[in-house]
JSON list of C-alpha atoms in Angstrom, two decimals:
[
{"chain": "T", "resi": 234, "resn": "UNK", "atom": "CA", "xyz": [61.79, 3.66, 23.18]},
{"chain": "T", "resi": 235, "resn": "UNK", "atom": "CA", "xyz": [65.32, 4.34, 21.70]},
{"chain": "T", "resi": 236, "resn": "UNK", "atom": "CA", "xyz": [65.46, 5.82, 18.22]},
{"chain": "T", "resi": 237, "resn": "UNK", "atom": "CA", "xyz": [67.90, 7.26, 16.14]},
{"chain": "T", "resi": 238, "resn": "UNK", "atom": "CA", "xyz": [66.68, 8.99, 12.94]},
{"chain": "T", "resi": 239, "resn": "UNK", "atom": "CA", "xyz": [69.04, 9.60, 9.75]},
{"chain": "T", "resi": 240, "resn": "UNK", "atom": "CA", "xyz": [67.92, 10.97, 6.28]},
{"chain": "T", "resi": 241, "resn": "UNK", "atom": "CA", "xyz": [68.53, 8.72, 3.69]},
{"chain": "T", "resi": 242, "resn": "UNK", "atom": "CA", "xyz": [70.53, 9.98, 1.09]},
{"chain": "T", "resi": 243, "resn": "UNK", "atom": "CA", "xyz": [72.59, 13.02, 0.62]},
{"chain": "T", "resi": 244, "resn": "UNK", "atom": "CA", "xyz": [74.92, 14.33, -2.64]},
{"chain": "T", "resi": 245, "resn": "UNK", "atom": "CA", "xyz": [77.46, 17.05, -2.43]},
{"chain": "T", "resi": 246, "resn": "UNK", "atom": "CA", "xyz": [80.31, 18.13, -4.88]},
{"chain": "T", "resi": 247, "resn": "UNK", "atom": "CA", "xyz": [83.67, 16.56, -5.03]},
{"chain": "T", "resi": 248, "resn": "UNK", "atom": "CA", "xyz": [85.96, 19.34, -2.76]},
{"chain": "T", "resi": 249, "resn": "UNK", "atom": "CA", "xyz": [82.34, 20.42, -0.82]},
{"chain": "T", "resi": 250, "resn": "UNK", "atom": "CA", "xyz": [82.19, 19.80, 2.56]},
{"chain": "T", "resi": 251, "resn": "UNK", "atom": "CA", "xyz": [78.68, 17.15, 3.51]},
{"chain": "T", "resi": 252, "resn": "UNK", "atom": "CA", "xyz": [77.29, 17.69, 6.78]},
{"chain": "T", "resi": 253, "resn": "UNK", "atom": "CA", "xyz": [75.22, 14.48, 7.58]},
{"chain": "T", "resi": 254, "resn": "UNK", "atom": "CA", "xyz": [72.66, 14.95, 10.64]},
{"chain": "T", "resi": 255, "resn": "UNK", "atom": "CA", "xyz": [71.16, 12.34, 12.94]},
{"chain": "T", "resi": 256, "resn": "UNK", "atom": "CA", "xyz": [68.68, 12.82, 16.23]},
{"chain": "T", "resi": 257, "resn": "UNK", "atom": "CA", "xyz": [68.05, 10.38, 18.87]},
{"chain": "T", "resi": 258, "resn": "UNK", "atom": "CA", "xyz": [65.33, 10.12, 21.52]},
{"chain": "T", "resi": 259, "resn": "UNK", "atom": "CA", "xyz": [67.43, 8.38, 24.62]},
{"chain": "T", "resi": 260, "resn": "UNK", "atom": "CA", "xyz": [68.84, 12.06, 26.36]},
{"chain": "T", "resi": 261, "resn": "UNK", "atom": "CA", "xyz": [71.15, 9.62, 29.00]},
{"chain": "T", "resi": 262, "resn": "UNK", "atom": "CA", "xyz": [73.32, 8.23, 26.21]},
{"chain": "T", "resi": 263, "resn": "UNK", "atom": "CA", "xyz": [76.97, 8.41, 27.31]},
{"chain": "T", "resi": 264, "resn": "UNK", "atom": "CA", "xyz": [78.90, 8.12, 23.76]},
{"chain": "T", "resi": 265, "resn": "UNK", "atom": "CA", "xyz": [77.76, 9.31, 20.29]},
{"chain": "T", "resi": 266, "resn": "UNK", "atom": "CA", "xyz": [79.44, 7.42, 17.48]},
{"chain": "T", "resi": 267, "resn": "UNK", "atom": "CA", "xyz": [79.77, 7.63, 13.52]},
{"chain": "T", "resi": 268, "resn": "UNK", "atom": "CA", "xyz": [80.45, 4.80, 11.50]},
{"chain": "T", "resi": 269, "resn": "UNK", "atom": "CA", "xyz": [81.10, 4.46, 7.90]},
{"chain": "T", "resi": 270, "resn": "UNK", "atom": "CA", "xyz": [79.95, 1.33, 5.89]},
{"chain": "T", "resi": 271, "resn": "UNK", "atom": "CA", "xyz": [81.70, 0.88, 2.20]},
{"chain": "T", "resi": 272, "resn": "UNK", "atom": "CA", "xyz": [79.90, -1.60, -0.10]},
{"chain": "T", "resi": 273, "resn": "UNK", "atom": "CA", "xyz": [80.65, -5.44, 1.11]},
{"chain": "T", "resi": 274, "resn": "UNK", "atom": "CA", "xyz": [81.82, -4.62, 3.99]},
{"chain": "T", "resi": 275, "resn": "UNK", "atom": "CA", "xyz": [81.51, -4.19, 7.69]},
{"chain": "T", "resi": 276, "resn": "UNK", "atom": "CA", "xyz": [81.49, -0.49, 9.96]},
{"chain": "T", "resi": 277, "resn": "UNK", "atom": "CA", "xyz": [84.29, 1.20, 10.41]},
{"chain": "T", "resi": 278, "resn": "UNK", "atom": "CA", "xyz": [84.08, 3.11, 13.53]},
{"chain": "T", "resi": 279, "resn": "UNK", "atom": "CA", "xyz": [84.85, 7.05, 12.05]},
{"chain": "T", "resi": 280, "resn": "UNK", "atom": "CA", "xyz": [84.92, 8.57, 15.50]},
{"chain": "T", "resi": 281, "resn": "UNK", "atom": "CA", "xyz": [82.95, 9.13, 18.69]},
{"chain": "T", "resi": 282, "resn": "UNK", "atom": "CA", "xyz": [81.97, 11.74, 20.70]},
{"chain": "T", "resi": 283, "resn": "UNK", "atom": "CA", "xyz": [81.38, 11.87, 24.61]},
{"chain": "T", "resi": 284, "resn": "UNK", "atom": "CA", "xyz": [77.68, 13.79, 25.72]},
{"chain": "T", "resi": 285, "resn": "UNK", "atom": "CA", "xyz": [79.63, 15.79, 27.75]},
{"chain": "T", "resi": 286, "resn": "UNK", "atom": "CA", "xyz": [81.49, 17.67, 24.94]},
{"chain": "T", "resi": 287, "resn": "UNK", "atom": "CA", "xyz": [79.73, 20.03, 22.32]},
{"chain": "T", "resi": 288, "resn": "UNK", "atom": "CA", "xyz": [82.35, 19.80, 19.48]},
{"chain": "T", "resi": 289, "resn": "UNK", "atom": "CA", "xyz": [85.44, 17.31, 17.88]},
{"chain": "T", "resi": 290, "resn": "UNK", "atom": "CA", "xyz": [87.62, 17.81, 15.33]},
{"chain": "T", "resi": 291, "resn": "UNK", "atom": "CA", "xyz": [89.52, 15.16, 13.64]},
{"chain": "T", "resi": 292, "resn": "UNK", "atom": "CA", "xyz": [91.15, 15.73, 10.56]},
{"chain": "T", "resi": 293, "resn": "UNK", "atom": "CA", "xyz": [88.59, 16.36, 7.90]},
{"chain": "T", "resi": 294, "resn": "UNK", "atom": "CA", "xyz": [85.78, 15.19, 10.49]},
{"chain": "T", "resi": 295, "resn": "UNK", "atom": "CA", "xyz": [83.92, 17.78, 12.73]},
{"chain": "T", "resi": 296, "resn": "UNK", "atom": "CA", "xyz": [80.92, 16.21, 14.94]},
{"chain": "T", "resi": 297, "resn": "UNK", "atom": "CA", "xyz": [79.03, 18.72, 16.62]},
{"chain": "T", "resi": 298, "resn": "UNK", "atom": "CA", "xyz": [76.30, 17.51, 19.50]},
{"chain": "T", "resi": 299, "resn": "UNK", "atom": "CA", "xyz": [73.25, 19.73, 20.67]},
{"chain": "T", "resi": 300, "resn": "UNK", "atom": "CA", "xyz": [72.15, 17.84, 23.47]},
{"chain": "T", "resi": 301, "resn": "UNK", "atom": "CA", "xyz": [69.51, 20.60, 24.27]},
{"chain": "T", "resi": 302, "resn": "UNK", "atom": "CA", "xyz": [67.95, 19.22, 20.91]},
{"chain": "T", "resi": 303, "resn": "UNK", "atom": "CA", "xyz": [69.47, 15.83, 21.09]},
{"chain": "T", "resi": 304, "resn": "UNK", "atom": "CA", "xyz": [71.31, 16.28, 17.61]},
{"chain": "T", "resi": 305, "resn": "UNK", "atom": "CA", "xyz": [74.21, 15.20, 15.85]},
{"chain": "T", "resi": 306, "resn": "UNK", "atom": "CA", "xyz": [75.66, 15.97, 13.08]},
{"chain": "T", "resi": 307, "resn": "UNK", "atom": "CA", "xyz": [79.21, 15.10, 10.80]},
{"chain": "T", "resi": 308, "resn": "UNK", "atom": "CA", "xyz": [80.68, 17.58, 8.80]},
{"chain": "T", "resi": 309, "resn": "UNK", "atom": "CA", "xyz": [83.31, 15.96, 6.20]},
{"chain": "T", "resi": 310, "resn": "UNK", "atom": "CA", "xyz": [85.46, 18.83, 4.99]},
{"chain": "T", "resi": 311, "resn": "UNK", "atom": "CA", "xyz": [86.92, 18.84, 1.39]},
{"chain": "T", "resi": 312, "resn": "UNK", "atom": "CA", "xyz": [84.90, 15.64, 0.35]},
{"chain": "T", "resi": 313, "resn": "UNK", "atom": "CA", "xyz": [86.34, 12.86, -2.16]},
{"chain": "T", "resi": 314, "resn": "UNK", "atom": "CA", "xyz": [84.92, 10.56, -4.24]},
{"chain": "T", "resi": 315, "resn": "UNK", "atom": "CA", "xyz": [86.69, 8.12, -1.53]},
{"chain": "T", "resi": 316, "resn": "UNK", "atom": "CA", "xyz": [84.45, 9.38, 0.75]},
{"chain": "T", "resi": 317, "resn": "UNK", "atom": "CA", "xyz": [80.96, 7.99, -1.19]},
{"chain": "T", "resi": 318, "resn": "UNK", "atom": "CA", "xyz": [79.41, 5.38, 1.68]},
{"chain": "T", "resi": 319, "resn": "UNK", "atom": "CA", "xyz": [77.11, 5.16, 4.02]},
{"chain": "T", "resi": 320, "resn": "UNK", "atom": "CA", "xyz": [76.99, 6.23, 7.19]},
{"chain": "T", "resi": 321, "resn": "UNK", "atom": "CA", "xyz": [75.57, 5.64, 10.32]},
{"chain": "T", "resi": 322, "resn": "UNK", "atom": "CA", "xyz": [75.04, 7.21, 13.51]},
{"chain": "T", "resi": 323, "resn": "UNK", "atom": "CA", "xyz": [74.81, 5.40, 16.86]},
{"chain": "T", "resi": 324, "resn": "UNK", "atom": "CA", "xyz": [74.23, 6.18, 20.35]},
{"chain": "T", "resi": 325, "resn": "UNK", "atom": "CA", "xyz": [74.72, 4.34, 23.40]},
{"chain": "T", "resi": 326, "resn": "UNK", "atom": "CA", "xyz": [72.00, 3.74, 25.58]},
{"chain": "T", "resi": 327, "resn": "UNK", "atom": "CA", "xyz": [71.37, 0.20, 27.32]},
{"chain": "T", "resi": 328, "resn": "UNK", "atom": "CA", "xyz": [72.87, -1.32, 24.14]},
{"chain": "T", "resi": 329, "resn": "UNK", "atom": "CA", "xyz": [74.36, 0.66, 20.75]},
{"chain": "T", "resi": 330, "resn": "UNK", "atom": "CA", "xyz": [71.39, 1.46, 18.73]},
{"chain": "T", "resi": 331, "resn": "UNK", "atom": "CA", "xyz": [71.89, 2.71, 15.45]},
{"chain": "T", "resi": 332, "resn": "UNK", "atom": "CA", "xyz": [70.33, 5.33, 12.78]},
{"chain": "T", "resi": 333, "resn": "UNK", "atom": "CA", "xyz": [69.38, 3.51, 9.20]},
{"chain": "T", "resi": 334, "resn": "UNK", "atom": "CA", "xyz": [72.05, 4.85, 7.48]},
{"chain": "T", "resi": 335, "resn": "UNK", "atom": "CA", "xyz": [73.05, 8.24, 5.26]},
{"chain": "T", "resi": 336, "resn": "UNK", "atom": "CA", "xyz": [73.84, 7.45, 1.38]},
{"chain": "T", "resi": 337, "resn": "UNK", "atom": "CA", "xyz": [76.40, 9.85, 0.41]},
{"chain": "T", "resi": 338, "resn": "UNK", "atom": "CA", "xyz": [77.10, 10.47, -3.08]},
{"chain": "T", "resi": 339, "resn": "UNK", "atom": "CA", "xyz": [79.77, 12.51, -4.56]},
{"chain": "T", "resi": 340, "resn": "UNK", "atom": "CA", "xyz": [79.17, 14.40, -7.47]},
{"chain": "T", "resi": 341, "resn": "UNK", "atom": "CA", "xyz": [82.21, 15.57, -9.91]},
{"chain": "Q", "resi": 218, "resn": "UNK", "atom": "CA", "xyz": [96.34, -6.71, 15.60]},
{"chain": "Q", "resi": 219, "resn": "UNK", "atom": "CA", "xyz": [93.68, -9.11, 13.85]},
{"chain": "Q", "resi": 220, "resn": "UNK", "atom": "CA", "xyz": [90.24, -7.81, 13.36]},
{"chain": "Q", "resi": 221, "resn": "UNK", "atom": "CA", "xyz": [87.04, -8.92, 14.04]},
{"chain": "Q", "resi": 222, "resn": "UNK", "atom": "CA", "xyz": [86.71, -12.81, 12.19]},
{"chain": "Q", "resi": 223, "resn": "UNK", "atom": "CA", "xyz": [83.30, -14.07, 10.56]},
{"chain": "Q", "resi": 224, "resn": "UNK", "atom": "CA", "xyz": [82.73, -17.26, 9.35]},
{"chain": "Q", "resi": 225, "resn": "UNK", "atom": "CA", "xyz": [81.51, -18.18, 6.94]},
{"chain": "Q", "resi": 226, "resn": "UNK", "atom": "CA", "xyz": [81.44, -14.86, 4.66]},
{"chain": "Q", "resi": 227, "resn": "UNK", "atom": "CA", "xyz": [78.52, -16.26, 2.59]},
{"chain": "Q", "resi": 228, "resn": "UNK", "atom": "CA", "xyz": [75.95, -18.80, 2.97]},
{"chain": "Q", "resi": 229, "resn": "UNK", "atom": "CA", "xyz": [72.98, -20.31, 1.00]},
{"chain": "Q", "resi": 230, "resn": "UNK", "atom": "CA", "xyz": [70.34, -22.19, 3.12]},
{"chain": "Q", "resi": 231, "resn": "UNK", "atom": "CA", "xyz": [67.04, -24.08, 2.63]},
{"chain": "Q", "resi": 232, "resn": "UNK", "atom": "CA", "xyz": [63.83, -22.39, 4.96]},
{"chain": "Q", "resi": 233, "resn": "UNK", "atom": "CA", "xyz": [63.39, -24.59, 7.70]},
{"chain": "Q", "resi": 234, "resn": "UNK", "atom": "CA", "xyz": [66.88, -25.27, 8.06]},
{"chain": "Q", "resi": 235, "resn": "UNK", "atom": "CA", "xyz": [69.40, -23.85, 10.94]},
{"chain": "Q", "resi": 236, "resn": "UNK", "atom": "CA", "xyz": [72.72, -21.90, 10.43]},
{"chain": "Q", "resi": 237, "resn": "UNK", "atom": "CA", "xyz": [75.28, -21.61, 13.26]},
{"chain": "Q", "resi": 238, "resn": "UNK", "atom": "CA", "xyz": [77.77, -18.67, 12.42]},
{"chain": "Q", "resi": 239, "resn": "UNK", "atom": "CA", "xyz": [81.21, -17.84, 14.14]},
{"chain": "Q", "resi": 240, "resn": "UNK", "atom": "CA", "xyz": [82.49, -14.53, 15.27]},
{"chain": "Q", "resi": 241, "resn": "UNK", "atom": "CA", "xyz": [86.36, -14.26, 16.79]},
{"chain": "Q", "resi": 242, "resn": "UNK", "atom": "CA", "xyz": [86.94, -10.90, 18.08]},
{"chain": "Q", "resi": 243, "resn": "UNK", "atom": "CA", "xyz": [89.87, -8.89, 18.31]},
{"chain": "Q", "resi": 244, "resn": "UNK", "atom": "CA", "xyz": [92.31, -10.34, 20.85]},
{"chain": "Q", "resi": 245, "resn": "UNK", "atom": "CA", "xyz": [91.57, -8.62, 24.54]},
{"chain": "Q", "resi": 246, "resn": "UNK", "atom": "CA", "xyz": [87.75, -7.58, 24.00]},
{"chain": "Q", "resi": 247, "resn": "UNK", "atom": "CA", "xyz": [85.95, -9.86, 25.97]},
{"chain": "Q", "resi": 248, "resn": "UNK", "atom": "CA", "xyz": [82.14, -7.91, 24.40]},
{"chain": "Q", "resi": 249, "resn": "UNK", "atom": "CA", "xyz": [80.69, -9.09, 21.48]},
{"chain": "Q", "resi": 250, "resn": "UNK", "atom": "CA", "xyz": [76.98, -7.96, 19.82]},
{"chain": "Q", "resi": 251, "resn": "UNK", "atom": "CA", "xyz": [75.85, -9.35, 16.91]},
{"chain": "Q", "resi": 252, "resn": "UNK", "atom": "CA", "xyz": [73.32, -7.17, 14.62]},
{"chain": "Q", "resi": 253, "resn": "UNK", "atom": "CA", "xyz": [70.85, -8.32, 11.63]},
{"chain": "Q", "resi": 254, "resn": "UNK", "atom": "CA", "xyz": [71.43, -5.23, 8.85]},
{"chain": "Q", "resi": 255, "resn": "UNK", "atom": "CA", "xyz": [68.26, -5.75, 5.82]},
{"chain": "Q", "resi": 256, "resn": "UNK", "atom": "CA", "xyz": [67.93, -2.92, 3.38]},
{"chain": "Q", "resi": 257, "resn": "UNK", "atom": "CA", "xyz": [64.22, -2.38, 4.84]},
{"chain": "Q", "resi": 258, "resn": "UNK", "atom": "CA", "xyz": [65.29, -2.05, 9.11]},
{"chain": "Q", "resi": 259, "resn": "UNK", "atom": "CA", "xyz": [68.44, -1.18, 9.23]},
{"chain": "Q", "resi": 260, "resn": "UNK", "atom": "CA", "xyz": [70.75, -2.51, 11.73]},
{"chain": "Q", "resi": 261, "resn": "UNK", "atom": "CA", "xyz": [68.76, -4.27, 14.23]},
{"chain": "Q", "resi": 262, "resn": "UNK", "atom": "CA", "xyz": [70.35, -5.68, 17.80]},
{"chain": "Q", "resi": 263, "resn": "UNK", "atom": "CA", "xyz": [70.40, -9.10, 18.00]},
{"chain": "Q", "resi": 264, "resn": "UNK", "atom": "CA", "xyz": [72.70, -9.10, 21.42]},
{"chain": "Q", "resi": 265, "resn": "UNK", "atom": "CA", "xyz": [75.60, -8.74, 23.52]},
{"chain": "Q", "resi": 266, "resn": "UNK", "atom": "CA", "xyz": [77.56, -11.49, 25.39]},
{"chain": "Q", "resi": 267, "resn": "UNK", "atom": "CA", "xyz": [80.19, -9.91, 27.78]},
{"chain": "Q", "resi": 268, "resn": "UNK", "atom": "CA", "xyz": [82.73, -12.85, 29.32]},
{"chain": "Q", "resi": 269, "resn": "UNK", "atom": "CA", "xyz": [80.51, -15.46, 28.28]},
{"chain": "Q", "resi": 270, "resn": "UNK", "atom": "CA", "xyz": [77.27, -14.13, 29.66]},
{"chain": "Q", "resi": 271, "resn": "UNK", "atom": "CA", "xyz": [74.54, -12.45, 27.55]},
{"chain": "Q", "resi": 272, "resn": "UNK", "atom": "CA", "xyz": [74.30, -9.04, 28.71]},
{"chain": "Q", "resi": 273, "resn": "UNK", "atom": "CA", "xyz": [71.62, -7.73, 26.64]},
{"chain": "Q", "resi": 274, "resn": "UNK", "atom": "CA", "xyz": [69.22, -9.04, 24.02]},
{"chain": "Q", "resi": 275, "resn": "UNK", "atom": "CA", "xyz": [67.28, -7.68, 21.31]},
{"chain": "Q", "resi": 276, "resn": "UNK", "atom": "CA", "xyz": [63.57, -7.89, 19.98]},
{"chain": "Q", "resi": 277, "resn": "UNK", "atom": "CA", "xyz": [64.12, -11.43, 18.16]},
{"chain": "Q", "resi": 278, "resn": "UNK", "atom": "CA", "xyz": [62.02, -14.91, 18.08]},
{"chain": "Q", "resi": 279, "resn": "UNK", "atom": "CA", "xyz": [63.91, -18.04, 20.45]},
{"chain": "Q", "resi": 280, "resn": "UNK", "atom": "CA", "xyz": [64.39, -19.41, 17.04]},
{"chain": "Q", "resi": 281, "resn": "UNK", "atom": "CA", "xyz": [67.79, -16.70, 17.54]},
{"chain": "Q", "resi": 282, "resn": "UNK", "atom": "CA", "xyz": [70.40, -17.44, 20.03]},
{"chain": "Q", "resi": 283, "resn": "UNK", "atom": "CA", "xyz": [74.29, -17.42, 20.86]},
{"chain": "Q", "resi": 284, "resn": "UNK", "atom": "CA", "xyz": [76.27, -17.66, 23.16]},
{"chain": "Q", "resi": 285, "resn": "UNK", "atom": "CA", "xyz": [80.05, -17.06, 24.34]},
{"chain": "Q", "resi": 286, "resn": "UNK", "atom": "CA", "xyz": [83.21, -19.15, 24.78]},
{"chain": "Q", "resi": 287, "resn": "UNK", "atom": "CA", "xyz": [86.06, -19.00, 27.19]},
{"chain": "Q", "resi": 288, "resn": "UNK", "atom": "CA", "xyz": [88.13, -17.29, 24.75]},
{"chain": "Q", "resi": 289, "resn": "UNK", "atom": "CA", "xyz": [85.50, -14.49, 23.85]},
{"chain": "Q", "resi": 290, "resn": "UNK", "atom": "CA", "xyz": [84.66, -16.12, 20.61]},
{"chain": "Q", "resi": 291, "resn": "UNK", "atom": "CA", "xyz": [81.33, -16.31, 19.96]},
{"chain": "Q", "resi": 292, "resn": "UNK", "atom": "CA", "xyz": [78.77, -18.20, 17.59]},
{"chain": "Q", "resi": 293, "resn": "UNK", "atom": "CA", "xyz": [74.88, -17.37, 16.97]},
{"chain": "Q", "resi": 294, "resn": "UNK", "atom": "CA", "xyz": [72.54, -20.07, 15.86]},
{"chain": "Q", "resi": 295, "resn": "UNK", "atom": "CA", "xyz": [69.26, -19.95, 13.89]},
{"chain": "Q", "resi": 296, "resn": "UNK", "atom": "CA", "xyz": [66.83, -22.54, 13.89]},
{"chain": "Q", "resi": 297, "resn": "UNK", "atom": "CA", "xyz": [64.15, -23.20, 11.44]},
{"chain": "Q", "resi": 298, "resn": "UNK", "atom": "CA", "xyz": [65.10, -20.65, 8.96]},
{"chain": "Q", "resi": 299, "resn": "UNK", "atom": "CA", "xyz": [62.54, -18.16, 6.62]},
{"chain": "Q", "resi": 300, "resn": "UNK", "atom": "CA", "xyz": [63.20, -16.41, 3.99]},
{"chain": "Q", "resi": 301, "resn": "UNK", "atom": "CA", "xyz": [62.79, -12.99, 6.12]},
{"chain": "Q", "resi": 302, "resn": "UNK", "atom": "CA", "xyz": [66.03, -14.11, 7.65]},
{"chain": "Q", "resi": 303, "resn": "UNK", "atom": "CA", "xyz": [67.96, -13.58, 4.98]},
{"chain": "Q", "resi": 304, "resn": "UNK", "atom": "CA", "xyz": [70.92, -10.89, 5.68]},
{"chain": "Q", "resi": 305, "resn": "UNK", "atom": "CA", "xyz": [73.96, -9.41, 6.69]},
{"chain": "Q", "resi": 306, "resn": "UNK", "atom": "CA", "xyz": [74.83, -10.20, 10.14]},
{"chain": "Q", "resi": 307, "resn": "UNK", "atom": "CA", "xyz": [77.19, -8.62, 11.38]},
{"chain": "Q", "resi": 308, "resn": "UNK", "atom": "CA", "xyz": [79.38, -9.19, 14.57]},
{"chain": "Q", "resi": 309, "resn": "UNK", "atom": "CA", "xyz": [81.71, -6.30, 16.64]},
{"chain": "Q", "resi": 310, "resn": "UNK", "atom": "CA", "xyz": [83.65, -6.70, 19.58]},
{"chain": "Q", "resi": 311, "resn": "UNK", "atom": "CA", "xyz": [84.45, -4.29, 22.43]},
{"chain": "Q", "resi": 312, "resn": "UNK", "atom": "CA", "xyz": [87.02, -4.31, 25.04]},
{"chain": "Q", "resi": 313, "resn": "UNK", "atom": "CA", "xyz": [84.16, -3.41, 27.52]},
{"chain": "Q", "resi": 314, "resn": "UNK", "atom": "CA", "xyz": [80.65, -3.77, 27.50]},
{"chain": "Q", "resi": 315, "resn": "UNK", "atom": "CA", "xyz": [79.33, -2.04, 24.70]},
{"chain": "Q", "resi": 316, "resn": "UNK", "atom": "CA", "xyz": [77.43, 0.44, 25.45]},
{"chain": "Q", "resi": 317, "resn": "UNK", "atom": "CA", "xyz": [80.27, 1.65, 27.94]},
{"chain": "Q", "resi": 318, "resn": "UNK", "atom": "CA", "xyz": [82.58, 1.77, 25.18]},
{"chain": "Q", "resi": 319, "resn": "UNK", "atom": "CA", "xyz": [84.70, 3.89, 22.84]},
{"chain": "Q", "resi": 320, "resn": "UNK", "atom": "CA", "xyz": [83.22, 1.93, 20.16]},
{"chain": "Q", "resi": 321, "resn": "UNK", "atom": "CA", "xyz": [82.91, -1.45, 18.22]},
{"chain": "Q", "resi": 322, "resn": "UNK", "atom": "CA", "xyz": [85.18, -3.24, 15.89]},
{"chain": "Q", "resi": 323, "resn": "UNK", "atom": "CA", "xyz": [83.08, -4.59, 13.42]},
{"chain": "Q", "resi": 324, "resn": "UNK", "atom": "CA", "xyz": [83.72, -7.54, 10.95]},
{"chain": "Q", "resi": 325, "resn": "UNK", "atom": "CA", "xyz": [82.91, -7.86, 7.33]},
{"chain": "Q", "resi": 326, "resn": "UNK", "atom": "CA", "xyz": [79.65, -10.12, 8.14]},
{"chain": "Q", "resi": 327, "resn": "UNK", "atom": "CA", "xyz": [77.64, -13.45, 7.27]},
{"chain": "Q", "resi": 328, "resn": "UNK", "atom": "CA", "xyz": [75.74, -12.52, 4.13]},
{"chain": "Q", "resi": 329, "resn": "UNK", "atom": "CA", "xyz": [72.92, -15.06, 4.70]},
{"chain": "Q", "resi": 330, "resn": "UNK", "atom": "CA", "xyz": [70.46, -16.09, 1.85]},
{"chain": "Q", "resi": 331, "resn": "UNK", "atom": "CA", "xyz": [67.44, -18.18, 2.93]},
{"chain": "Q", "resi": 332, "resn": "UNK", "atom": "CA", "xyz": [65.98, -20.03, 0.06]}
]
C-alpha cells in the first residue's frame, strides 16, 4: 500500500542548516508536499514540489526529490529557534497520505 | 481571506456517546478531507468530500461518517464513541480534489477527549 516514512526526531544548532528526509512507496504520486505543524495548531502547508522537477528553492527552504529512490528531503538553511516544529511530509497518491512527523529541535 | 473554520476547538464526551463536528473551508474550495492525528498513528485519512460527494474514504469503522453541504461546508459525525477516539481531527480544504492539488489549507482542529 501507500507509505510515507519520516524519522522521528532531529536537533541541529541555532544558524545550522536541518535537512529532514522522508521516502514513500507510491512511485505515481503527482505532488510532494511539506507541512509544518507548531504546538496547538493545525499544518501549514511549507511548500510543494511537482514529481516532475528534481529541485526547489524557496527562501530558506530547498526540497530536493530522487524519484529513482523515491526520496525527499527539506533542507532549512540558517535555522531559528522559530523554526522548532514538526514536520511532515506528504505525497499525493489516490488521496494525501502523510509521513508521522519529524521533531525538530533547535539547540543554542 | 478566512481560513479553514473548526468547530468546536475542544470537546469532552462520555464513550458511547456521538459528536458531530463542523468544518467551513476557505471560500472557493469546494474539497474538503478530514484526518484523525493520535501521537501513536500519525495522521490517518478519514476522507474527502468534493462538491458534496465523498470522493474517497479511509480505513475507519461506519461508526465514522460526513458528509458535504451546498456551500462546501462540511460536518463529520461519530457514533458510539471509545476512548481510542480520542484526538485531533483535523479538517483542510482544497480548491480541487485533493490529491490533484497544490496543497491543503488546514484548520486548527477538534481536540476530542472521550471519557
Amino acid at each position: 500500500g501507500e507509505d510515507v516514512e519520516q524519522s522521528l526526531f532531529l536537533s541541529v544548532r541555532e544558524g545550522d542548516s536541518s535537512v529532514i528526509n522522508c521516502t514513500y512507496t507510491d512511485s505515481s504520486s503527482t505532488y510532494l508536499y511539506w507541512y509544518k505543524q507548531e504546538p496547538g495548531a493545525g499544518l501549514q502547508l511549507l511548500t510543494y514540489i511537482f514529481s516532475n522537477m528534481d529541485m526547489k528553492q524557496d527562501q530558506r527552504l530547498t526540497v530536493l526529490l530522487n524519484k529513482k529512490d523515491k526520496h525527499l528531503s527539506l533542507r532549512i538553511a540558517d535555522t531559528q529557534t522559530g523554526d522548532s516544529a514538526i514536520y511532515f511530509c506528504a505525497v499525493s497518491a489516490s488521496k494525501i497520505i502523510f509521513g508521522s512527523g519529524t521533531r525538530l529541535s533547535i539547540r543554542p | 481571506k478566512a481560513g479553514v473554520t473548526q468547530t468546536p476547538r475542544y470537546l469532552i464526551k462520555t464513550r458511547g456517546q456521538q459528536v458531530t463536528l463542523s468544518c467551513s473551508p476557505i471560500s472557493g474550495h469546494r474539497s474538503v478531507s478530514w484526518y484523525q492525528q493520535t501521537p501513536g498513528q500519525g495522521l490517518q485519512f478519514l476522507f474527502e468530500y468534493f462538491s458534496e460527494t465523498q470522493r474517497n474514504k479511509g480505513n475507519f469503522p461506519g461508526r465514522f461518517s460526513g458528509r458535504q453541504f451546498s456551500n462546501s461546508r462540511s460536518e463529520m459525525n461519530v457514533s458510539t464513541l471509545e476512548l481510542g477516539d480520542s484526538a485531533l481531527y483535523l479538517c483542510a480544504s482544497s480548491e480541487g480534489q485533493g490529491a490533484r492539488s497544490y496543497g491543503y489549507t488546514f484548520g486548527s482542529g477538534t481536540r476530542l477527549t472521550v471519557v
